[in-house]
XYZ file of N, CA and C in Angstrom:
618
model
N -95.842 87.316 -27.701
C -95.742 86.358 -26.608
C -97.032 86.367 -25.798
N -97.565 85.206 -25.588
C -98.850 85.137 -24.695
C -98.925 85.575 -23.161
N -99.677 86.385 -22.444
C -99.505 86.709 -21.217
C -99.234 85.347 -20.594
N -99.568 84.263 -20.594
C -100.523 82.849 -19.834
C -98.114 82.854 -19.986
N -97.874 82.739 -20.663
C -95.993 82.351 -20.590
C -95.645 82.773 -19.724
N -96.015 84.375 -19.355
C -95.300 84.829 -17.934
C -95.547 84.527 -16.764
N -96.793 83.066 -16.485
C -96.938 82.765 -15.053
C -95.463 82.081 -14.803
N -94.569 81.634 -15.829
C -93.613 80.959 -15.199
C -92.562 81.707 -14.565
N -92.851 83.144 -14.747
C -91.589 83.990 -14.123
C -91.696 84.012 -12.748
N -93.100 83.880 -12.266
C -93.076 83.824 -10.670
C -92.747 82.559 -10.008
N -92.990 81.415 -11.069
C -92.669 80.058 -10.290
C -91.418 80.031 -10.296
N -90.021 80.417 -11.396
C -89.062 80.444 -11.571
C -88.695 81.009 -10.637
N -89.036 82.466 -9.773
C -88.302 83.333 -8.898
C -88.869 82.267 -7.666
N -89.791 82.084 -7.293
C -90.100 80.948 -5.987
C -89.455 80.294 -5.518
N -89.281 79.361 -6.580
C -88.438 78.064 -6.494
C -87.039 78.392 -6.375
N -86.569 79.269 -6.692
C -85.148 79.458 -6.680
C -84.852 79.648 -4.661
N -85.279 79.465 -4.188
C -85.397 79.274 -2.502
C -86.161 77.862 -2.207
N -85.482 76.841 -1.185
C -86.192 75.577 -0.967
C -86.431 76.114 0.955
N -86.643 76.857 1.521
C -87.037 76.818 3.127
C -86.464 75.784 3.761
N -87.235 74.879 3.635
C -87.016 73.802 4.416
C -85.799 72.778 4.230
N -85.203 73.006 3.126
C -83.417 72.562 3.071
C -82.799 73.412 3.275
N -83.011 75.038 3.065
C -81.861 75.979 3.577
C -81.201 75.828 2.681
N -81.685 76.219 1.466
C -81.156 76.168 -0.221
C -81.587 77.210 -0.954
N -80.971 78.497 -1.417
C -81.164 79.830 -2.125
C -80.072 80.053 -2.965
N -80.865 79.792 -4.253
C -79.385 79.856 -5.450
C -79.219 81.365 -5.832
N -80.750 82.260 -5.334
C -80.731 83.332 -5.705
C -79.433 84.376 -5.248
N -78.177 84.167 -5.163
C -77.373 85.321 -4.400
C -75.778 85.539 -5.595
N -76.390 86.120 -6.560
C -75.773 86.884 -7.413
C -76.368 87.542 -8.533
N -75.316 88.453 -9.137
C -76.264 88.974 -10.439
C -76.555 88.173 -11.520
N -75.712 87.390 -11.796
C -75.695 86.273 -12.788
C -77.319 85.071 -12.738
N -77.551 85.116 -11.140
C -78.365 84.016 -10.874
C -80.073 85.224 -11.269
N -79.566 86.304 -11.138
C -80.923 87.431 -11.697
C -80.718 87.242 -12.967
N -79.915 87.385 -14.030
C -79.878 87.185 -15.053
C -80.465 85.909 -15.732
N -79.987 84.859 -14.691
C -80.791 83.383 -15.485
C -82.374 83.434 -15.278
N -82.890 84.153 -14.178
C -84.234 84.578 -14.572
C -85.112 84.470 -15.531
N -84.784 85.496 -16.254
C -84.886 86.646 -17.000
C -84.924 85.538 -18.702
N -84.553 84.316 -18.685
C -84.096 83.261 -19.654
C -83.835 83.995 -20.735
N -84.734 83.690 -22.186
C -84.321 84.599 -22.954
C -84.421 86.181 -23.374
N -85.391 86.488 -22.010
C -85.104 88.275 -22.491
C -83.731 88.660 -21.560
N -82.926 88.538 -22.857
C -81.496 89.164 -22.518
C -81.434 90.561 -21.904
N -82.344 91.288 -23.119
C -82.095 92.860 -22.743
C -82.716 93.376 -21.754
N -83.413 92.808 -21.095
C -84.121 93.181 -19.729
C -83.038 92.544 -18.994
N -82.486 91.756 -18.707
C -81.493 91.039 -18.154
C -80.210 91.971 -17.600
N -79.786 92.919 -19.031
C -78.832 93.255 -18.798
C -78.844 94.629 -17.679
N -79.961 94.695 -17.424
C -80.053 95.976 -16.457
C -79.774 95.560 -14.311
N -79.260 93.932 -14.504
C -79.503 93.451 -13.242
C -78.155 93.726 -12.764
N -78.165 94.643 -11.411
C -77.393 95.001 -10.696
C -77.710 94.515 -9.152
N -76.532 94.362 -8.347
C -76.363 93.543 -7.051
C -77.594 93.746 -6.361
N -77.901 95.151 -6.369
C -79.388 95.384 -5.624
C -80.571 94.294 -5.577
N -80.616 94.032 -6.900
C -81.899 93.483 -7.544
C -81.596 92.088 -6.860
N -80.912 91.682 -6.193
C -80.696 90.034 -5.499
C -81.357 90.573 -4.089
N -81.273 91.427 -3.629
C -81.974 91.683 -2.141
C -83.197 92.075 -2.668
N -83.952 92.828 -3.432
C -85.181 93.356 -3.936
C -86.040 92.145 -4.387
N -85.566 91.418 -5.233
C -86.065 89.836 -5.792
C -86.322 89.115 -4.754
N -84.848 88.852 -3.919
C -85.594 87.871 -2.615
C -86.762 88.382 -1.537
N -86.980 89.616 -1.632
C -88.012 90.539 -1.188
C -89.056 90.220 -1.742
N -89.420 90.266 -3.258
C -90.430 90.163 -4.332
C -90.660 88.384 -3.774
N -89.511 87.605 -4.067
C -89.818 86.329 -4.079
C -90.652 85.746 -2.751
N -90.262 86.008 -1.561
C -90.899 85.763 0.196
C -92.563 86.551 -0.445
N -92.903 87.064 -1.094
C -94.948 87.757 -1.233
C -95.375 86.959 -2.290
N -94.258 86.486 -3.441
C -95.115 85.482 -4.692
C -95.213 84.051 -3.424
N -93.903 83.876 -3.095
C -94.650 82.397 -2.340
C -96.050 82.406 -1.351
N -95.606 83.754 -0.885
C -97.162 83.863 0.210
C -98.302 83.277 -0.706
N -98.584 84.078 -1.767
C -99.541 83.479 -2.792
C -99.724 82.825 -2.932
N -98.785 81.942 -3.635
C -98.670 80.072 -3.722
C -99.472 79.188 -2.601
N -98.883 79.848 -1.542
C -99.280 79.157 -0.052
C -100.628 79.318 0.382
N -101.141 80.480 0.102
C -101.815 80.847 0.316
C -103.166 80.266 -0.874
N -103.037 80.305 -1.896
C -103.506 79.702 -2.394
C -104.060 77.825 -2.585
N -102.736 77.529 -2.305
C -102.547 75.724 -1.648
C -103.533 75.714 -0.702
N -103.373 76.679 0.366
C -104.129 76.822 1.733
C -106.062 76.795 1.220
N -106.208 77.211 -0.332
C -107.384 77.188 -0.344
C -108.162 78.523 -0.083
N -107.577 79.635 0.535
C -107.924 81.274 0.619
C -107.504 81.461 -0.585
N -108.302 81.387 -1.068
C -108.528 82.470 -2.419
C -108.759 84.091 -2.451
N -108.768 84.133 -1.330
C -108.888 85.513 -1.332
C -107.763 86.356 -0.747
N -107.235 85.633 -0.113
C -105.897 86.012 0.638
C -104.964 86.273 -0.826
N -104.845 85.262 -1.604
C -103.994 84.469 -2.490
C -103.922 86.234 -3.458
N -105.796 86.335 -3.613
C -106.161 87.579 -4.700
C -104.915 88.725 -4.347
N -105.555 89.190 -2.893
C -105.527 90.364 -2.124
C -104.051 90.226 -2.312
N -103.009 89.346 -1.774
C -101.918 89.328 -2.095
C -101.080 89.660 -3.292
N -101.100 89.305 -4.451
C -100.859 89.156 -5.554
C -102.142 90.763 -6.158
N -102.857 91.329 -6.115
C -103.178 92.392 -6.104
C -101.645 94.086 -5.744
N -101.680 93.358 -4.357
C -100.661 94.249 -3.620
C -99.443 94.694 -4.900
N -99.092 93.262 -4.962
C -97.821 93.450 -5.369
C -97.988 94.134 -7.383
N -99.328 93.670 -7.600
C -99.644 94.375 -8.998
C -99.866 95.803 -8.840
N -100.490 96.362 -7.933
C -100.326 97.982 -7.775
C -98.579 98.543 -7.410
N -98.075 97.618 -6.793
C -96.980 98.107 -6.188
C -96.017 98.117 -7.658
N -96.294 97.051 -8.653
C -95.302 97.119 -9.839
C -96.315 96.938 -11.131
N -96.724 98.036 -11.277
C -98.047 97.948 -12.420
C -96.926 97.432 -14.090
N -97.661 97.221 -14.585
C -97.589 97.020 -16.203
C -97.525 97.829 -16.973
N -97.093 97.595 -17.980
C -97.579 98.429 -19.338
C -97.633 97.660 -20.522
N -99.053 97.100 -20.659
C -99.602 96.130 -22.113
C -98.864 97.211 -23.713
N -98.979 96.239 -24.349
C -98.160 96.850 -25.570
C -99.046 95.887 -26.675
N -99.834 95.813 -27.856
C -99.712 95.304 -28.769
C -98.475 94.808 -29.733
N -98.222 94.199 -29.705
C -97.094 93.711 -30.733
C -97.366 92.219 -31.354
N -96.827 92.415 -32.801
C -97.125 91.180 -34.007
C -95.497 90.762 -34.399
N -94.553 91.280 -33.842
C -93.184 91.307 -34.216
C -92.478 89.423 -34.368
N -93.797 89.088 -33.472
C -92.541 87.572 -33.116
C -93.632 86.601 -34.109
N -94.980 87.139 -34.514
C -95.461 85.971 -35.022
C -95.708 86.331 -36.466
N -96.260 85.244 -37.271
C -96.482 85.649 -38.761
C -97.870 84.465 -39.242
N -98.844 85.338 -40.120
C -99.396 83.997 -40.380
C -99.356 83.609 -41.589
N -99.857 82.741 -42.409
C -99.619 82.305 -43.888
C -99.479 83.479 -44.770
N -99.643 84.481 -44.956
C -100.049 85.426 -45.281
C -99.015 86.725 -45.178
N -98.114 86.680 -44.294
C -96.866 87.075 -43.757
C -97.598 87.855 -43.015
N -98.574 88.594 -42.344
C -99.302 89.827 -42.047
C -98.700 89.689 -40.254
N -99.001 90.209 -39.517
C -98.163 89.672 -37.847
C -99.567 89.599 -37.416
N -99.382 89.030 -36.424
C -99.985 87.932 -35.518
C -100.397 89.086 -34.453
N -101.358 89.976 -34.413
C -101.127 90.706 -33.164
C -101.759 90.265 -31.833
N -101.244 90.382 -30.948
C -101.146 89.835 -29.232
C -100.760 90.893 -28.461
N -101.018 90.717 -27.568
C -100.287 91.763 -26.288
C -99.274 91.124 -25.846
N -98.592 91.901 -25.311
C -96.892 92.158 -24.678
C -96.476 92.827 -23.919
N -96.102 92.774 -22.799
C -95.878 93.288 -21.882
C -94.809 94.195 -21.825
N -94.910 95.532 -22.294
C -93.185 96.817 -22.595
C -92.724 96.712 -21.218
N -91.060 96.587 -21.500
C -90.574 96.566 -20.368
C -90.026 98.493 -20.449
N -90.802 98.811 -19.640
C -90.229 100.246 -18.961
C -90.217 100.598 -17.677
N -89.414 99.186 -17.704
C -89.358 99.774 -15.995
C -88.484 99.818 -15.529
N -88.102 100.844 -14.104
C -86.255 101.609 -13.847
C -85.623 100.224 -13.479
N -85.935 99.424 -13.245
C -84.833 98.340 -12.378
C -85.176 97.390 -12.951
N -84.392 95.906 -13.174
C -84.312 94.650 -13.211
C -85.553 93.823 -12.626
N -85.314 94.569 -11.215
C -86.592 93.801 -10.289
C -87.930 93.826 -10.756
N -88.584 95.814 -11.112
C -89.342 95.926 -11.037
C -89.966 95.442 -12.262
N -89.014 95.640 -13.388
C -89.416 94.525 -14.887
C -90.475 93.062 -14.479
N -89.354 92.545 -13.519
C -89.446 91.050 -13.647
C -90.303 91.032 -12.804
N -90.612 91.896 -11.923
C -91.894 91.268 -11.068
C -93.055 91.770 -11.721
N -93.062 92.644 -12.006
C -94.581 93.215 -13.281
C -94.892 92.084 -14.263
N -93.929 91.280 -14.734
C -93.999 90.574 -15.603
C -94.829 89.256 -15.124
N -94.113 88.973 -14.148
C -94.088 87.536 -12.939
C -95.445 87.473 -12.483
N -96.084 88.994 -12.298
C -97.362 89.047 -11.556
C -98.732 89.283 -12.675
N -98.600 90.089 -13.386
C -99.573 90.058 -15.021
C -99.507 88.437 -15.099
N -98.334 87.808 -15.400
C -98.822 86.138 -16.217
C -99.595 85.548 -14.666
N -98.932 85.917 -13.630
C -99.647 84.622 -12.546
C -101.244 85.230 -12.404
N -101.598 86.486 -12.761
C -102.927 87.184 -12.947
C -103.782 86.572 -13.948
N -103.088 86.022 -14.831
C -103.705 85.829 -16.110
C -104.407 84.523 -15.771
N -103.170 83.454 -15.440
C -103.334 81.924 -15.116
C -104.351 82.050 -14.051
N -104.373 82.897 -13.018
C -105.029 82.848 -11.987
C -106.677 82.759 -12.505
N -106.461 83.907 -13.021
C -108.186 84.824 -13.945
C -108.296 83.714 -14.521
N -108.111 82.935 -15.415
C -108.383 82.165 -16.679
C -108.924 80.396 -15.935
N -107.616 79.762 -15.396
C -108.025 78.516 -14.728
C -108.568 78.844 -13.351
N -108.358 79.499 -12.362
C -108.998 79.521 -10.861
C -107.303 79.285 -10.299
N -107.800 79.695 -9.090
C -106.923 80.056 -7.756
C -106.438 78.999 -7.345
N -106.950 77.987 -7.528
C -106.294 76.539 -7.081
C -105.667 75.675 -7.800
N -105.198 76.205 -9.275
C -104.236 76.208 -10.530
C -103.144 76.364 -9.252
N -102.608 77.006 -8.351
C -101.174 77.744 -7.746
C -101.076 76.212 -6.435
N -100.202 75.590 -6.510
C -99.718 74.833 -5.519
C -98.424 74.984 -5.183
N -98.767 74.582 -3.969
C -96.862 74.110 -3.159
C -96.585 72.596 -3.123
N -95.773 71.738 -3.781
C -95.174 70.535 -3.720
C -95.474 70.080 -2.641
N -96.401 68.729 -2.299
C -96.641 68.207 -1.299
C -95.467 67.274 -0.796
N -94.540 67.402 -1.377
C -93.123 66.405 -0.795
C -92.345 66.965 -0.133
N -92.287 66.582 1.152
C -91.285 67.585 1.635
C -89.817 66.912 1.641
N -88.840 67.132 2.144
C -88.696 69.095 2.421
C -88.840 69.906 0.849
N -89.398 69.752 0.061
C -89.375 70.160 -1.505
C -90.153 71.484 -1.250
N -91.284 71.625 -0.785
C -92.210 72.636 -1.337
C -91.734 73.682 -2.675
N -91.647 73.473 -3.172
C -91.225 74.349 -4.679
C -93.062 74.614 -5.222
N -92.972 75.695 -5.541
C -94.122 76.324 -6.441
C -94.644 75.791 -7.671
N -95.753 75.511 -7.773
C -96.070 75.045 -9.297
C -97.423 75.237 -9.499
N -97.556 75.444 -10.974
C -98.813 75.582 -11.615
C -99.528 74.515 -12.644
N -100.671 74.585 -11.532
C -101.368 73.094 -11.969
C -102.207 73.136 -13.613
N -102.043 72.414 -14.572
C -102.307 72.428 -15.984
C -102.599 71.259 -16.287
N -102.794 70.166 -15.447
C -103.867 69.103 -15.653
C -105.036 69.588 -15.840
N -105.620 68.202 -16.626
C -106.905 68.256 -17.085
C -108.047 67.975 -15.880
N -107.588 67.160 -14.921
C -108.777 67.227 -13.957
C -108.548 67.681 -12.579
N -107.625 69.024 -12.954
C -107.295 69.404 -11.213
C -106.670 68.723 -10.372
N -105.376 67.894 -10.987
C -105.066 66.336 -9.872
C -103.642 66.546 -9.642
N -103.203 68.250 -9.693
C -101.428 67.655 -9.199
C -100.969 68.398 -8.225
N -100.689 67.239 -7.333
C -99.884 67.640 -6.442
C -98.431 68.131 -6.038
N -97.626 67.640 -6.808
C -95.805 67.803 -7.091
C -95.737 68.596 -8.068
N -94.242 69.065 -7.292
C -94.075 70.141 -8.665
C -93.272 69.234 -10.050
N -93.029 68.165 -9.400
C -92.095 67.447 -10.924
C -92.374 65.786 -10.698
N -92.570 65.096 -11.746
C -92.459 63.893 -11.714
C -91.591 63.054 -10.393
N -90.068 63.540 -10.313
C -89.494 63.006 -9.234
C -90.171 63.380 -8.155
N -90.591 64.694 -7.565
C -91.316 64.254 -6.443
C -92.557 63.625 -6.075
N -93.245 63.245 -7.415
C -94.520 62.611 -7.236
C -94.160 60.908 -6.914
N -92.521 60.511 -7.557
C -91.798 59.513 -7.554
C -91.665 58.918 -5.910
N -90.741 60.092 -5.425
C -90.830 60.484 -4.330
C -91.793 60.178 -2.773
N -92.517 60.469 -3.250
C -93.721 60.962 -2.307
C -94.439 59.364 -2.183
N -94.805 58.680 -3.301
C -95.277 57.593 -3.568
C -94.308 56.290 -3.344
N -92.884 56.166 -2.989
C -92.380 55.158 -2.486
C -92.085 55.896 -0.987
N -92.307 56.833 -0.825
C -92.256 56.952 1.171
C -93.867 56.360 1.578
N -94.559 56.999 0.188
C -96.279 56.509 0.922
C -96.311 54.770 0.941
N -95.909 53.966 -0.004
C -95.807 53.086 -0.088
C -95.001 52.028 1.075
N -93.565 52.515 1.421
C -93.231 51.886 2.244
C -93.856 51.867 3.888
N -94.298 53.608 3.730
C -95.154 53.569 5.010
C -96.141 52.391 5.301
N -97.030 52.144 4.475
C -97.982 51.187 4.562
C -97.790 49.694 4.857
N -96.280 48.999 3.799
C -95.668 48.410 4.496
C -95.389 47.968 5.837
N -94.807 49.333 6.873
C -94.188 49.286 7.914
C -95.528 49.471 8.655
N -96.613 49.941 8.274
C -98.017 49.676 8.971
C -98.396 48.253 8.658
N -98.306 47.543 7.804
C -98.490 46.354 7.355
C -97.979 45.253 8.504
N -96.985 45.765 8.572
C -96.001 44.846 9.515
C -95.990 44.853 10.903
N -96.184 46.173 11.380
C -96.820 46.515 13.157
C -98.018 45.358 12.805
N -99.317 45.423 12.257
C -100.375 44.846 12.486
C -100.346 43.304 12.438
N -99.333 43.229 11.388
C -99.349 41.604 11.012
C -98.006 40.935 12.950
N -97.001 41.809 12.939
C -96.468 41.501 14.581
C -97.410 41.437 15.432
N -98.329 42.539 15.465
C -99.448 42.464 16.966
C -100.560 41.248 16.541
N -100.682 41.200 15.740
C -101.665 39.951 15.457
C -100.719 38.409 15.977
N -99.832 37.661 15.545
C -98.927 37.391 15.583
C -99.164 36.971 17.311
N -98.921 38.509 17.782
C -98.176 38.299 19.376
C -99.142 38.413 19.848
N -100.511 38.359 19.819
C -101.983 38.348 20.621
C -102.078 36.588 20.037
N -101.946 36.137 19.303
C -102.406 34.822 18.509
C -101.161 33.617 19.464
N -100.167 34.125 19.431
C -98.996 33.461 20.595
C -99.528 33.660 22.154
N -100.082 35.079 22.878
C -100.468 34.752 24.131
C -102.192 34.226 24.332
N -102.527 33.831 23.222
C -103.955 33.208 23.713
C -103.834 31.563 23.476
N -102.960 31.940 22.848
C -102.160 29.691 22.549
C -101.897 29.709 24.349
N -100.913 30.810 24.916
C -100.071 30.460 26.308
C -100.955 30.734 26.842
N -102.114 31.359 26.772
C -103.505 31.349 28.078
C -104.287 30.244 27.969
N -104.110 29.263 26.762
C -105.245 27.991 26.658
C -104.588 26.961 26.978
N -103.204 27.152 27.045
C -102.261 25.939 27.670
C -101.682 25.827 29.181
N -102.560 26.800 29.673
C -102.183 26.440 31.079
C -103.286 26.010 32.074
């Protein structure tokens, strides 16, 4: 499995909190488990704890995000640093999942999960891939959804650095509020024009 796969474990734990609707699906073991997608067997170690520890982990990956959006890149580093000393790794070579014409394995690095808790798995994991994406494209790859109340986490993988939303609907979104705005600016200007063009008729007629 490619490191660059595990940036999605931190956007996955992010997003699972919206702030500004007062929306957190994160509050069971089951909802730690959907995490985790298909590594089951890391999965199965998630106990009630790991929902207060995660939403812990999750409030320092968004700092990042934000922090990054914000354009401190260094904040974004220093941050996301913290939390890599605080839940280090352990790289593993492994060829197990790939094969090439040849049947011979595919060798890559992999991230061994040996770690005592659910949490500390998934955030080692969460923080190596957002390290990787970070190292590889730049610091300003990490955004927060410019639609509000949305802000959800996302990682930018356009070709010319151009996204703002984390999903099509909010780019949907965002672009018929921008749109009607202009409208309703359209329409103040075209009224005041209008009602200056009516009192200079009633100042030339008297």
């Amino acid at each position: 499995m490619e490191l660059a796969y595990y940036s999605d474990y931190a956007v996955r734990l992010v997003n699972t909190e919206q702030p500004e609707r007062g929306a957190d699906t994160l509050t069971s073991v089951d909802a730690v488990r959907e995490l985790f997608g298909p590594a089951q067997q890391a999965a199965r170690r998630a106990a009630d704890s790991d929902v207060t520890r995660l939403r812990q982990v999750r409030t320092r990956l968004r700092a990042v995000f934000e922090a990054a959006d914000r354009g401190d890149e260094v904040l974004a580093v220093d941050l996301l640093n913290a939390l890599m000393m605080e839940f280090p790794v352990s790289p593993q070579i492994s060829g197990h999942e790939y094969r090439d014409d040849d049947g011979r394995p595919k060798w890559h690095l992999h991230i061994a999960d040996h770690a005592a808790n659910a949490t500390a798995g998934y955030t080692a994991t969460a923080c190596m891939g957002l390290a990787f994406h970070l190292t590889e494209l730049g610091v300003d790859r990490l955004g927060i959804c410019e639609a509000r109340p949305c802000r959800n986490a996302y990682l930018d993988t356009s070709t010319n650095r151009s996204r703002r939303y984390c999903s099509d609907r909010c780019a949907t979104r965002a672009n018929v509020a921008a749109y009607r705005a202009r409208k309703r600016l359209e329409s103040e200007r075209t009224g005041r024009t209008a009602d200056q063009a009516q009192a200079a008729t009633a100042r030339g007629e008297r």
